[in-house]
Amino acid sequence: MGIYIIKSRDANGSPEDIGIVLEGQRVLQDLDNYTLAAAMLFGLMYTLNLTYPLEKYTFEVL
């Protein structure tokens, strides 16, 4: 689970796409900004009652 941000090579301006991935599938895309994506991710975690074993899936910055 996580948030992805796709930027163009020149990287000046806004990202091309911001979205959310759950279990390897894009569930939300074309979000306006990172803050909205973070709020939506926590909302999805709460709504879907996602519980993962410890250390199986963690937040990671690449």
Tab-separated table of C-alpha atoms in Angstrom:
chain	number	residue	atom	x	y	z
A	1	MET	CA	0.000	0.000	0.000
A	2	GLY	CA	1.319	3.407	-0.754
A	3	ILE	CA	1.198	6.684	-2.613
A	4	TYR	CA	2.874	7.059	-5.980
A	5	ILE	CA	3.917	10.274	-7.710
A	6	ILE	CA	4.876	10.319	-11.384
A	7	LYS	CA	6.890	13.322	-12.515
A	8	SER	CA	8.081	14.223	-15.994
A	9	ARG	CA	11.796	14.193	-16.757
A	10	ASP	CA	12.140	17.971	-16.587
A	11	ALA	CA	10.332	17.938	-13.185
A	12	ASN	CA	9.367	21.601	-13.321
A	13	GLY	CA	5.784	22.123	-12.298
A	14	SER	CA	3.188	19.763	-10.975
A	15	PRO	CA	3.465	15.970	-11.171
A	16	GLU	CA	1.847	14.103	-14.059
A	17	ASP	CA	-0.033	11.766	-11.723
A	18	ILE	CA	-0.532	11.159	-8.006
A	19	GLY	CA	-2.375	8.073	-6.827
A	20	ILE	CA	-2.754	5.242	-4.347
A	21	VAL	CA	-1.752	1.593	-4.703
A	22	LEU	CA	-3.271	-1.145	-2.536
A	23	GLU	CA	-1.988	-4.706	-2.810
A	24	GLY	CA	-0.333	-3.988	-6.158
A	25	GLN	CA	-3.410	-2.407	-7.772
A	26	ARG	CA	-4.002	1.272	-8.483
A	27	VAL	CA	-7.205	2.149	-6.672
A	28	LEU	CA	-7.087	5.951	-7.000
A	29	GLN	CA	-5.298	8.074	-9.579
A	30	ASP	CA	-5.170	11.656	-10.864
A	31	LEU	CA	-5.396	13.133	-7.361
A	32	ASP	CA	-4.712	16.861	-7.053
A	33	ASN	CA	-1.884	16.828	-4.509
A	34	TYR	CA	0.089	14.716	-2.046
A	35	THR	CA	-1.867	15.950	0.963
A	36	LEU	CA	-5.133	14.752	-0.547
A	37	ALA	CA	-3.508	11.416	-1.428
A	38	ALA	CA	-2.332	10.935	2.174
A	39	ALA	CA	-5.797	11.738	3.530
A	40	MET	CA	-7.429	9.374	1.032
A	41	LEU	CA	-4.973	6.593	1.924
A	42	PHE	CA	-5.802	6.851	5.620
A	43	GLY	CA	-9.508	6.980	4.751
A	44	LEU	CA	-9.188	3.817	2.662
A	45	MET	CA	-7.276	2.073	5.438
A	46	TYR	CA	-10.047	2.954	7.891
A	47	THR	CA	-12.946	2.157	5.545
A	48	LEU	CA	-11.566	-1.130	4.247
A	49	ASN	CA	-10.363	-2.092	7.741
A	50	LEU	CA	-6.979	-3.101	6.362
A	51	THR	CA	-4.886	-5.057	8.826
A	52	TYR	CA	-1.548	-6.451	7.755
A	53	PRO	CA	0.916	-8.592	9.701
A	54	LEU	CA	3.668	-6.521	11.284
A	55	GLU	CA	6.530	-5.685	8.917
A	56	LYS	CA	4.742	-7.167	5.897
A	57	TYR	CA	3.784	-3.844	4.328
A	58	THR	CA	5.263	-0.606	5.591
A	59	PHE	CA	5.527	2.919	4.279
A	60	GLU	CA	8.681	3.373	2.264
A	61	VAL	CA	10.103	6.391	0.457
A	62	LEU	CA	11.872	5.597	-2.795
